[in-house]
Amino acid sequence: TFDVAMRFLKEDPWQRLAQLRERVPNILFQMLLRGANGVGYTSYADNVVRFFVQQAAKGGGDLFRVFDALNWVNNMRVSIDAVLETGALCEGAICYSGDLFDPARSKYDLKYYLGIAKELQAAGVHILAIKDMAGICRPRAVATLVTALKEETGLPVHFHTHDTSGIAAASVLAAVEAGCDAVDGALDAMSGLTSQPNLSSIAAALAHTERDPGLSQDALHAASTYFEGVRRFYAPFESDIRSGTADVYRHEMPGGQYSNLQQQAKAVGLGDRWGEVKAMYARVNMLFGDIVKVTPSSKVVGDMALFMVQHDLNEQDVIDRGHQLDFPDSVVEMMRGELGTPPDGFPTDVQQAILKGENPLEVRPGKLIEPYNFEAARTELFEKFERPVTDFELLAHALYPKVYDDYVKHTNTYGDVSVLDTLTFFYGLNVGETIQVEIETGKTLIIKLVQVSAPNEDGIRLVSYEMNGVPREIEIKDVNVKSATTSRPKVDRTNPKQVGASMPGSVLKVLVEPGSRVHRGEQLLVTEAMKMETTVQAAQDGEIKAIHIKEGDTIQSDDLLIEFV
């Protein structure tokens, strides 16, 4: 994922693409493009989306699977047109939701999906994709869809699903039987659960049939054996799910979101209430009008589910107390129409409560966004980092400014950490351990950790090591050691003049200062918890008496943030 490379691995996603392209020259590379949302979680200016597509195609992308978080084809047109202009293949994706044969959810019937398919065909896509992001498209449903899509459009059909239920391979085989042209799978060691169903097993099931893909079981096994070892290094980041579960048919959470949301829940102190979060996810979906849930709309549903469980809210509370609640920014933005609008709209009472009387957009959001000034940004980055920036870097900053800035600061401080092996990067060295680091072809460093001192009162440790046999020492700040304990007063929830933190996180921006006069609804500060931003608003008119935090501070639930006179 584009931002994950920078955000968590401190690697350049463009460089990774280039390295793969060099080593795999003759196989199609496919990427997922979130329509107007690019590879981000919000709508971008049209010229940003177009420029990204141009650079991604130039960097090695061959096939672009384009989708919209609410199945709104109008929101996909800029991306589709941009892909077609590059000469790359364009795959228009239809996000699957509901159940084709559930009479209680007739919103998502065959007519609905065929209507989207015809719009995509008219837009000029080369391939249609059924994007079953939650893994809830059952065998009968996908067979019916594949047959109908091919009959109505004549376009090739590609089926993508997740194996959270444990029986997704049955849907894949049903799609193949119905004439599907391409299906997605994962190597044995990386398959199942919230990933894709097992590619090797699907290939074996189709062996000696008319649809035999002709894949080498020996080669698949060798690749899987390698990645089985790699996967063990990432165990702490995986979800706790241990087997397929029909629970996915209840919450309908995308496979790609499940482990992320679970980590978010743990980060905000709701790890032991994960069952409640999953149940609330389904309730929020219905509160929002039974929407398509895929990035970024799925993130909004997840943010709202965490928010409601954290504050013990129900659906009626949202409507009745909306004017008093500081909803996550992602929720406000979606209800404002910044991700687009479902064909049947959002429930009016919920939308009004969350927007606090603000009018939603009535047009495609990208149409209202001013073109991004790439040249001004290039000049700004040149001055900030004191070096020229490439078009690839310029785009990374346009899409994820804070993540990119943090990535550059990290690389300026530590260099290219992609040369480190996975275990060292995630867990560090043990005393006495030696590693080899190839920093470039023919140049290898042999590093041995000799000793780590106890921390001093400021949390500084003296680290002794050898590099190519030469003893060295360096002082390192241990961020796990607190040199001074910060104790914050707690908010009195019965006192309307006090503003407290709704959940653990950090302070991104403070927008007022002591003595400021503010009006009800005015923004006071912005907090962040695991990529979920929340703008705290004034619940009343008044004057700011005191501010107890500053930008960059770490906060806990119920910490006192601001006081009114």
XYZ file of C-alpha atoms in Angstrom:
565
model
C 0.000 0.000 0.000
C 1.394 3.369 -1.062
C 1.363 5.180 2.295
C 2.291 2.098 4.341
C 5.692 1.971 2.647
C 6.457 5.511 3.827
C 4.463 5.552 7.066
C 5.569 2.293 8.671
C 8.482 0.840 6.674
C 10.180 4.174 5.877
C 10.649 3.074 2.270
C 9.947 4.832 -1.018
C 6.925 3.209 -2.732
C 8.095 4.477 -6.129
C 11.534 2.937 -5.662
C 9.922 -0.371 -4.695
C 7.868 -0.316 -7.913
C 10.977 0.425 -9.973
C 12.914 -2.418 -8.349
C 10.108 -4.886 -8.985
C 9.648 -3.686 -12.549
C 13.349 -4.241 -13.268
C 13.260 -7.784 -11.923
C 9.840 -8.702 -13.384
C 9.840 -7.170 -16.856
C 7.250 -9.270 -18.697
C 4.316 -9.732 -16.303
C 1.435 -7.271 -15.983
C 1.594 -5.154 -12.845
C -1.826 -4.184 -11.514
C -2.593 -1.435 -9.039
C -5.714 -0.389 -7.179
C -6.852 3.202 -7.702
C -9.579 4.680 -5.492
C -10.995 6.928 -8.200
C -11.067 10.546 -7.014
C -9.356 9.419 -3.805
C -6.225 8.259 -5.661
C -4.259 6.157 -3.193
C -5.469 8.232 -0.241
C -8.462 8.592 2.028
C -9.920 11.839 0.734
C -10.782 13.506 -2.552
C -7.914 15.169 -4.407
C -7.801 17.837 -7.088
C -8.349 16.401 -10.559
C -4.862 17.378 -11.706
C -3.326 15.414 -8.797
C -5.218 12.266 -9.809
C -4.260 12.680 -13.473
C -0.592 13.320 -12.662
C -0.502 10.319 -10.329
C -1.857 8.029 -13.041
C 0.700 9.347 -15.533
C 3.597 8.750 -13.135
C 2.309 5.343 -11.999
C 2.066 4.211 -15.626
C 5.519 5.617 -16.338
C 6.876 3.936 -13.196
C 5.726 0.487 -14.257
C 1.955 0.102 -13.749
C 0.189 -1.730 -16.592
C -3.347 -2.358 -15.346
C -5.326 0.063 -13.179
C -8.297 -1.302 -11.239
C -10.394 1.828 -10.654
C -13.232 1.910 -8.137
C -15.263 4.362 -6.103
C -16.024 3.967 -2.416
C -19.736 4.529 -3.055
C -19.950 2.939 -6.554
C -20.456 6.407 -8.062
C -19.125 6.147 -11.619
C -19.159 9.947 -12.019
C -16.492 10.058 -9.319
C -14.368 7.567 -11.279
C -14.375 9.308 -14.650
C -11.292 11.491 -14.110
C -9.253 8.407 -13.163
C -10.652 6.284 -15.986
C -9.946 8.975 -18.578
C -6.429 9.466 -17.199
C -5.667 5.745 -17.440
C -6.994 5.536 -20.988
C -4.842 8.520 -22.003
C -1.679 6.688 -20.881
C -2.480 3.645 -23.002
C -2.583 1.397 -19.929
C -5.365 -1.120 -19.328
C -8.332 0.163 -17.338
C -10.388 -2.182 -15.189
C -13.602 -0.645 -13.883
C -14.518 -2.163 -10.522
C -18.012 -2.709 -9.168
C -17.892 -2.969 -5.372
C -20.117 -5.783 -4.123
C -22.278 -5.219 -1.060
C -25.331 -6.817 0.524
C -26.655 -10.093 -0.848
C -27.973 -10.429 -4.384
C -30.728 -12.788 -3.214
C -31.709 -11.181 0.108
C -35.221 -9.707 -0.348
C -34.708 -7.568 2.749
C -31.861 -5.677 1.019
C -33.284 -5.144 -2.442
C -31.127 -2.034 -2.847
C -28.275 -4.243 -4.088
C -30.089 -6.322 -6.712
C -28.945 -7.458 -10.160
C -30.362 -4.333 -11.796
C -28.162 -2.196 -9.517
C -24.956 -3.967 -10.561
C -25.793 -4.121 -14.260
C -26.522 -0.392 -14.233
C -23.038 0.350 -12.896
C -21.488 -2.044 -15.412
C -23.124 -0.270 -18.346
C -21.934 3.109 -17.053
C -18.386 1.750 -16.827
C -18.600 0.290 -20.309
C -19.776 3.639 -21.642
C -16.800 5.261 -19.903
C -14.484 3.074 -21.989
C -13.064 0.538 -19.492
C -11.406 -2.552 -20.977
C -12.326 -4.984 -18.190
C -15.008 -5.219 -15.494
C -14.092 -6.260 -11.960
C -16.373 -7.617 -9.264
C -14.635 -6.263 -6.171
C -15.879 -8.330 -3.225
C -13.809 -6.501 -0.611
C -15.473 -8.169 2.391
C -15.665 -11.673 0.941
C -19.468 -11.890 1.142
C -20.297 -12.659 -2.507
C -21.632 -16.208 -2.218
C -21.221 -18.817 -4.999
C -24.720 -18.473 -6.411
C -24.479 -14.675 -6.402
C -21.128 -14.475 -8.212
C -22.180 -17.037 -10.806
C -25.289 -14.997 -11.542
C -23.316 -11.755 -11.681
C -20.579 -13.091 -13.964
C -23.101 -14.556 -16.381
C -25.189 -11.373 -16.496
C -22.202 -9.016 -16.828
C -20.733 -10.953 -19.736
C -24.089 -11.236 -21.501
C -24.938 -7.555 -21.049
C -21.540 -6.011 -21.829
C -19.365 -8.592 -23.572
C -16.388 -7.332 -21.539
C -13.897 -9.611 -19.751
C -14.791 -10.065 -16.061
C -12.289 -10.258 -13.176
C -13.386 -11.530 -9.730
C -11.677 -10.396 -6.521
C -12.690 -11.651 -3.091
C -11.404 -12.280 0.453
C -11.523 -15.514 2.441
C -12.733 -14.203 5.801
C -15.689 -16.597 5.665
C -13.429 -19.588 4.987
C -15.348 -20.635 1.854
C -14.347 -17.964 -0.673
C -12.697 -20.571 -2.913
C -16.192 -21.945 -3.571
C -17.174 -18.532 -4.917
C -14.026 -18.358 -7.054
C -14.713 -21.790 -8.573
C -18.350 -20.824 -9.175
C -17.146 -17.660 -10.954
C -14.757 -19.721 -13.100
C -17.534 -22.170 -13.955
C -19.732 -19.244 -15.028
C -17.061 -18.012 -17.451
C -15.116 -15.484 -15.387
C -11.936 -14.465 -17.223
C -9.629 -13.754 -14.268
C -9.661 -14.403 -10.521
C -7.419 -13.301 -7.668
C -5.676 -15.674 -5.253
C -2.760 -15.672 -2.810
C 0.172 -18.022 -2.277
C -0.564 -20.801 0.223
C 1.376 -19.197 3.078
C -0.227 -15.796 2.543
C -3.777 -16.972 1.804
C -6.975 -17.460 3.757
C -8.673 -15.465 6.489
C -8.808 -11.786 5.504
C -6.475 -12.419 2.551
C -7.436 -14.025 -0.783
C -8.295 -17.736 -1.096
C -5.488 -20.200 -1.822
C -4.199 -19.822 -5.386
C -2.423 -23.178 -5.461
C -5.519 -25.031 -4.323
C -7.702 -23.252 -6.887
C -5.195 -24.108 -9.633
C -5.107 -27.731 -8.472
C -8.911 -27.913 -8.463
C -8.938 -26.693 -12.062
C -6.154 -28.994 -13.259
C -7.048 -31.169 -16.269
C -10.182 -29.117 -16.978
C -10.963 -26.645 -19.749
C -10.163 -23.806 -17.328
C -6.768 -25.188 -16.186
C -4.560 -22.078 -15.643
C -1.416 -24.129 -16.237
C 0.452 -22.927 -13.150
C 3.401 -24.953 -11.831
C 2.579 -26.451 -8.447
C 6.314 -26.880 -7.762
C 7.008 -23.193 -8.384
C 4.006 -22.117 -6.313
C 5.151 -24.319 -3.438
C 8.699 -22.937 -3.550
C 7.449 -19.347 -3.451
C 5.019 -20.162 -0.648
C 7.770 -21.798 1.436
C 9.829 -18.610 1.225
C 6.925 -16.367 2.252
C 5.935 -18.708 5.076
C 9.212 -17.742 6.743
C 8.741 -14.049 5.973
C 5.212 -13.998 7.367
C 6.410 -15.105 10.809
C 8.293 -11.813 11.197
C 5.011 -9.906 10.849
C 3.032 -11.936 13.397
C 2.549 -8.998 15.822
C 0.761 -7.016 13.104
C -1.750 -9.693 12.165
C -5.341 -9.874 13.334
C -6.335 -12.335 16.052
C -8.687 -14.194 13.721
C -7.598 -17.847 13.586
C -10.200 -19.421 11.328
C -12.782 -18.571 8.738
C -15.931 -17.134 10.242
C -19.464 -16.505 9.036
C -19.411 -13.413 11.260
C -18.228 -11.508 8.176
C -21.735 -11.835 6.711
C -22.973 -9.821 9.694
C -20.428 -7.007 9.920
C -19.351 -6.985 6.214
C -15.955 -5.515 7.067
C -13.476 -5.498 4.141
C -10.651 -7.999 4.487
C -8.091 -5.249 4.094
C -9.609 -3.293 6.985
C -10.139 -6.009 9.593
C -6.629 -6.125 11.091
C -6.169 -2.343 10.740
C -9.357 -1.550 12.642
C -8.479 -4.101 15.297
C -5.130 -2.361 15.824
C -6.928 0.991 15.978
C -9.286 -0.400 18.610
C -6.326 -1.529 20.725
C -4.613 1.853 20.302
C -7.619 3.734 21.691
C -8.170 1.310 24.571
C -10.940 -0.790 23.038
C -8.988 -3.982 22.403
C -11.065 -5.913 24.928
C -14.277 -4.646 23.295
C -13.478 -5.802 19.758
C -16.686 -7.823 19.595
C -18.678 -4.669 20.358
C -16.738 -2.734 17.709
C -17.580 -5.331 15.044
C -21.250 -5.288 16.001
C -21.249 -1.476 16.009
C -19.639 -1.473 12.557
C -22.749 -3.190 11.181
C -25.049 -0.807 13.076
C -23.170 2.260 11.790
C -23.514 0.962 8.245
C -27.289 0.872 8.612
C -27.242 4.256 10.378
C -25.506 5.667 7.292
C -28.093 4.116 4.964
C -26.521 0.706 4.161
C -23.630 2.046 2.089
C -20.857 0.404 0.096
C -17.956 -0.133 2.495
C -14.510 0.009 0.936
C -11.592 2.386 1.427
C -12.171 5.196 2.234
C -15.909 4.772 3.093
C -15.085 1.676 5.175
C -12.586 3.727 7.182
C -15.355 6.227 7.943
C -17.665 3.470 9.185
C -14.812 2.095 11.307
C -13.979 5.524 12.750
C -17.624 6.039 13.680
C -17.891 2.567 15.223
C -14.866 3.239 17.442
C -16.255 6.653 18.376
C -19.661 5.269 19.334
C -18.275 2.369 21.384
C -15.771 4.685 23.092
C -18.586 7.003 24.189
C -21.288 4.353 24.716
C -23.533 5.956 22.099
C -26.444 4.447 20.201
C -28.059 5.500 16.932
C -30.630 7.761 18.600
C -27.876 9.513 20.566
C -26.228 10.504 17.285
C -29.429 12.152 16.075
C -30.480 13.711 19.380
C -27.051 14.829 20.638
C -25.233 15.434 17.350
C -24.884 19.160 18.007
C -22.880 18.396 21.172
C -20.591 15.663 19.781
C -17.197 16.092 18.106
C -17.463 13.459 15.404
C -14.301 12.171 13.683
C -13.322 14.395 10.751
C -13.718 11.514 8.309
C -17.384 11.156 9.322
C -18.105 14.862 8.885
C -16.328 14.908 5.522
C -18.296 11.947 4.168
C -21.623 13.359 5.305
C -20.649 16.663 3.697
C -20.291 14.790 0.405
C -16.518 15.006 0.128
C -16.298 11.335 -0.875
C -19.291 11.624 -3.179
C -22.922 10.695 -2.581
C -24.697 7.311 -2.763
C -27.420 7.095 -5.442
C -30.109 7.242 -2.747
C -28.259 9.790 -0.592
C -27.500 9.616 3.131
C -30.303 9.530 5.735
C -31.315 13.173 6.154
C -31.681 13.162 9.950
C -28.254 11.575 10.462
C -26.613 13.892 7.940
C -28.098 17.002 9.552
C -27.093 15.895 13.052
C -23.482 15.245 12.034
C -23.156 18.402 9.916
C -24.815 20.544 12.602
C -26.871 22.429 10.015
C -24.154 22.779 7.368
C -25.344 22.120 3.811
C -23.805 19.127 1.996
C -22.211 19.361 -1.434
C -24.449 18.925 -4.450
C -21.746 18.228 -7.060
C -18.779 15.930 -7.537
C -16.305 17.010 -4.810
C -13.278 17.107 -7.136
C -15.034 19.734 -9.218
C -14.804 22.195 -6.326
C -11.175 21.535 -5.410
C -8.715 24.088 -6.767
C -5.985 22.596 -8.997
C -2.906 21.678 -6.993
C 0.000 24.068 -7.598
C 2.802 21.614 -8.298
C 5.390 24.266 -9.102
C 4.784 26.128 -5.840
C 5.009 22.828 -3.955
C 8.240 21.967 -5.783
C 9.753 25.297 -4.726
C 8.556 24.845 -1.140
C 10.063 21.356 -0.895
C 13.321 22.525 -2.460
C 13.634 25.202 0.212
C 12.592 22.849 3.025
C 14.878 19.937 2.117
C 17.591 21.944 0.296
C 17.633 19.673 -2.750
C 15.623 19.205 -5.957
C 12.633 16.850 -5.729
C 11.509 14.380 -8.383
C 7.998 14.186 -9.810
C 7.521 10.996 -7.785
C 8.432 12.789 -4.543
C 6.239 15.739 -5.473
C 3.249 13.417 -5.813
C 3.988 11.624 -2.555
C 3.877 15.004 -0.825
C 0.692 16.062 -2.643
C -1.072 12.868 -1.541
C 0.341 12.525 1.989
C 2.087 15.752 3.044
C 2.658 14.893 6.712
C 3.576 11.259 6.059
C 5.999 12.315 3.346
C 7.613 15.000 5.527
C 8.074 12.473 8.357
C 9.526 9.975 5.883
C 12.078 12.498 4.572
C 13.082 13.531 8.108
C 13.553 9.865 8.972
C 15.697 9.138 5.908
C 17.744 12.297 6.484
C 18.437 11.093 10.032
C 18.871 7.357 9.541
C 19.535 6.883 5.831
C 18.034 4.134 3.686
C 16.689 1.629 6.211
C 15.336 -0.640 3.465
C 18.803 -2.277 3.451
C 18.130 -3.680 6.942
C 16.704 -7.157 7.291
C 13.139 -7.391 8.575
C 14.010 -8.700 12.058
C 16.532 -5.935 12.694
C 14.196 -3.216 11.416
C 11.262 -4.289 13.593
C 12.962 -5.680 16.703
C 16.570 -4.414 16.790
C 19.685 -6.401 17.685
C 20.356 -8.459 20.790
C 23.650 -7.893 22.613
C 26.310 -10.043 20.955
C 24.357 -10.387 17.706
C 26.041 -9.686 14.357
C 24.383 -8.759 11.064
C 25.551 -7.998 7.547
C 24.100 -4.975 5.794
C 24.649 -4.557 2.048
C 24.394 -0.803 1.517
C 25.157 -1.113 -2.202
C 26.436 -3.743 -4.600
C 29.795 -5.007 -3.354
C 29.757 -2.892 -0.172
C 28.717 -4.766 2.982
C 28.878 -3.589 6.603
C 29.377 -6.147 9.371
C 27.764 -4.756 12.521
C 27.889 -6.308 15.999
C 26.055 -4.972 19.041
C 28.462 -5.165 22.000
C 26.741 -3.456 24.946
C 23.836 -1.174 25.873
C 24.102 0.837 29.086
C 21.306 1.567 31.512
C 19.491 4.845 30.763
C 20.453 8.023 32.567
C 17.913 10.424 34.071
C 17.172 11.840 30.596
C 16.581 8.422 29.053
C 19.930 8.400 27.188
C 21.696 5.049 26.680
C 25.313 4.537 25.577
C 25.373 1.939 22.805
C 28.670 0.174 22.055
C 29.048 -1.687 18.758
C 31.572 -2.805 16.176
C 31.400 -1.943 12.499
C 33.688 -4.026 10.292
C 35.648 -4.842 13.463
C 36.171 -1.212 14.568
C 34.725 -0.365 18.046
C 32.290 2.550 18.109
C 29.929 4.219 20.583
C 26.845 6.353 20.192
C 24.358 7.968 22.557
C 20.723 7.117 21.794
C 17.554 8.454 23.353
C 15.375 5.564 24.545
C 11.863 6.757 23.701
C 10.411 4.106 26.025
C 12.023 5.786 29.032
C 10.241 8.854 30.376
C 12.718 11.462 31.567
C 9.895 13.371 33.199
C 6.356 12.290 33.863
C 3.694 14.573 32.474
C 0.553 14.543 34.566
C -2.511 16.272 33.144
C -5.658 17.241 34.992
C -8.775 15.281 34.021
C -11.908 16.816 32.563
C -15.070 17.164 34.617
C -17.709 15.974 32.137
C -20.433 17.697 34.162
C -18.728 21.080 33.721
C -19.735 22.620 30.342
C -16.772 25.012 30.523
C -14.245 22.187 30.227
C -13.216 20.383 27.028
C -11.648 16.927 27.357
C -10.014 14.319 25.124
C -12.434 11.769 23.701
C -9.758 9.094 23.197
C -5.986 8.567 23.440
C -3.855 10.062 20.682
C -1.815 13.135 19.903
C -2.490 16.833 19.336
C -2.053 17.801 15.681
C -3.130 21.447 15.786
C -4.249 23.996 18.390
C -6.422 26.572 16.636
C -7.128 28.991 19.517
C -5.220 30.678 22.324
C -6.076 32.008 25.803
C -8.295 35.079 25.523
C -9.761 34.058 22.157
C -13.478 34.650 21.687
C -15.128 31.687 19.977
C -18.627 30.835 18.845
C -20.455 27.559 19.130
C -19.280 25.150 16.427
C -15.938 26.912 15.947
C -12.912 24.620 15.697
C -10.657 24.526 18.765
C -8.069 21.850 18.000
C -7.389 18.709 15.958
C -6.351 15.386 17.510
C -5.225 12.143 15.881
C -5.363 8.489 16.906
C -4.125 5.828 14.451
C -4.877 7.885 11.296
C -8.277 8.932 12.687
C -8.435 12.717 12.999
C -11.011 14.470 15.166
C -11.690 18.206 15.152
C -12.831 19.391 18.571
C -15.453 22.119 18.300
C -16.787 24.629 20.800
C -20.099 23.508 22.292
C -20.876 27.106 23.338
C -19.993 30.745 22.760
C -17.352 32.048 25.113
C -13.788 33.080 25.899
C -10.857 30.680 26.204
C -9.489 30.744 29.764
C -6.675 28.184 29.535
C -5.132 25.671 27.158
C -3.527 22.659 28.811
C -1.858 21.091 25.758
C 0.337 22.049 22.836
C 0.851 20.670 19.352
C 2.655 17.329 19.395
C 1.555 16.378 22.920
C 0.423 12.829 23.631
C -2.949 12.723 25.377
C -5.084 10.129 27.137
C -8.849 9.752 27.363
C -10.483 12.422 29.542
C -7.367 14.619 29.733
C -8.412 18.258 30.218
C -7.562 20.120 27.027
C -9.226 23.554 27.158
C -11.138 25.605 29.725
C -13.628 28.417 29.078
C -14.017 31.466 31.303
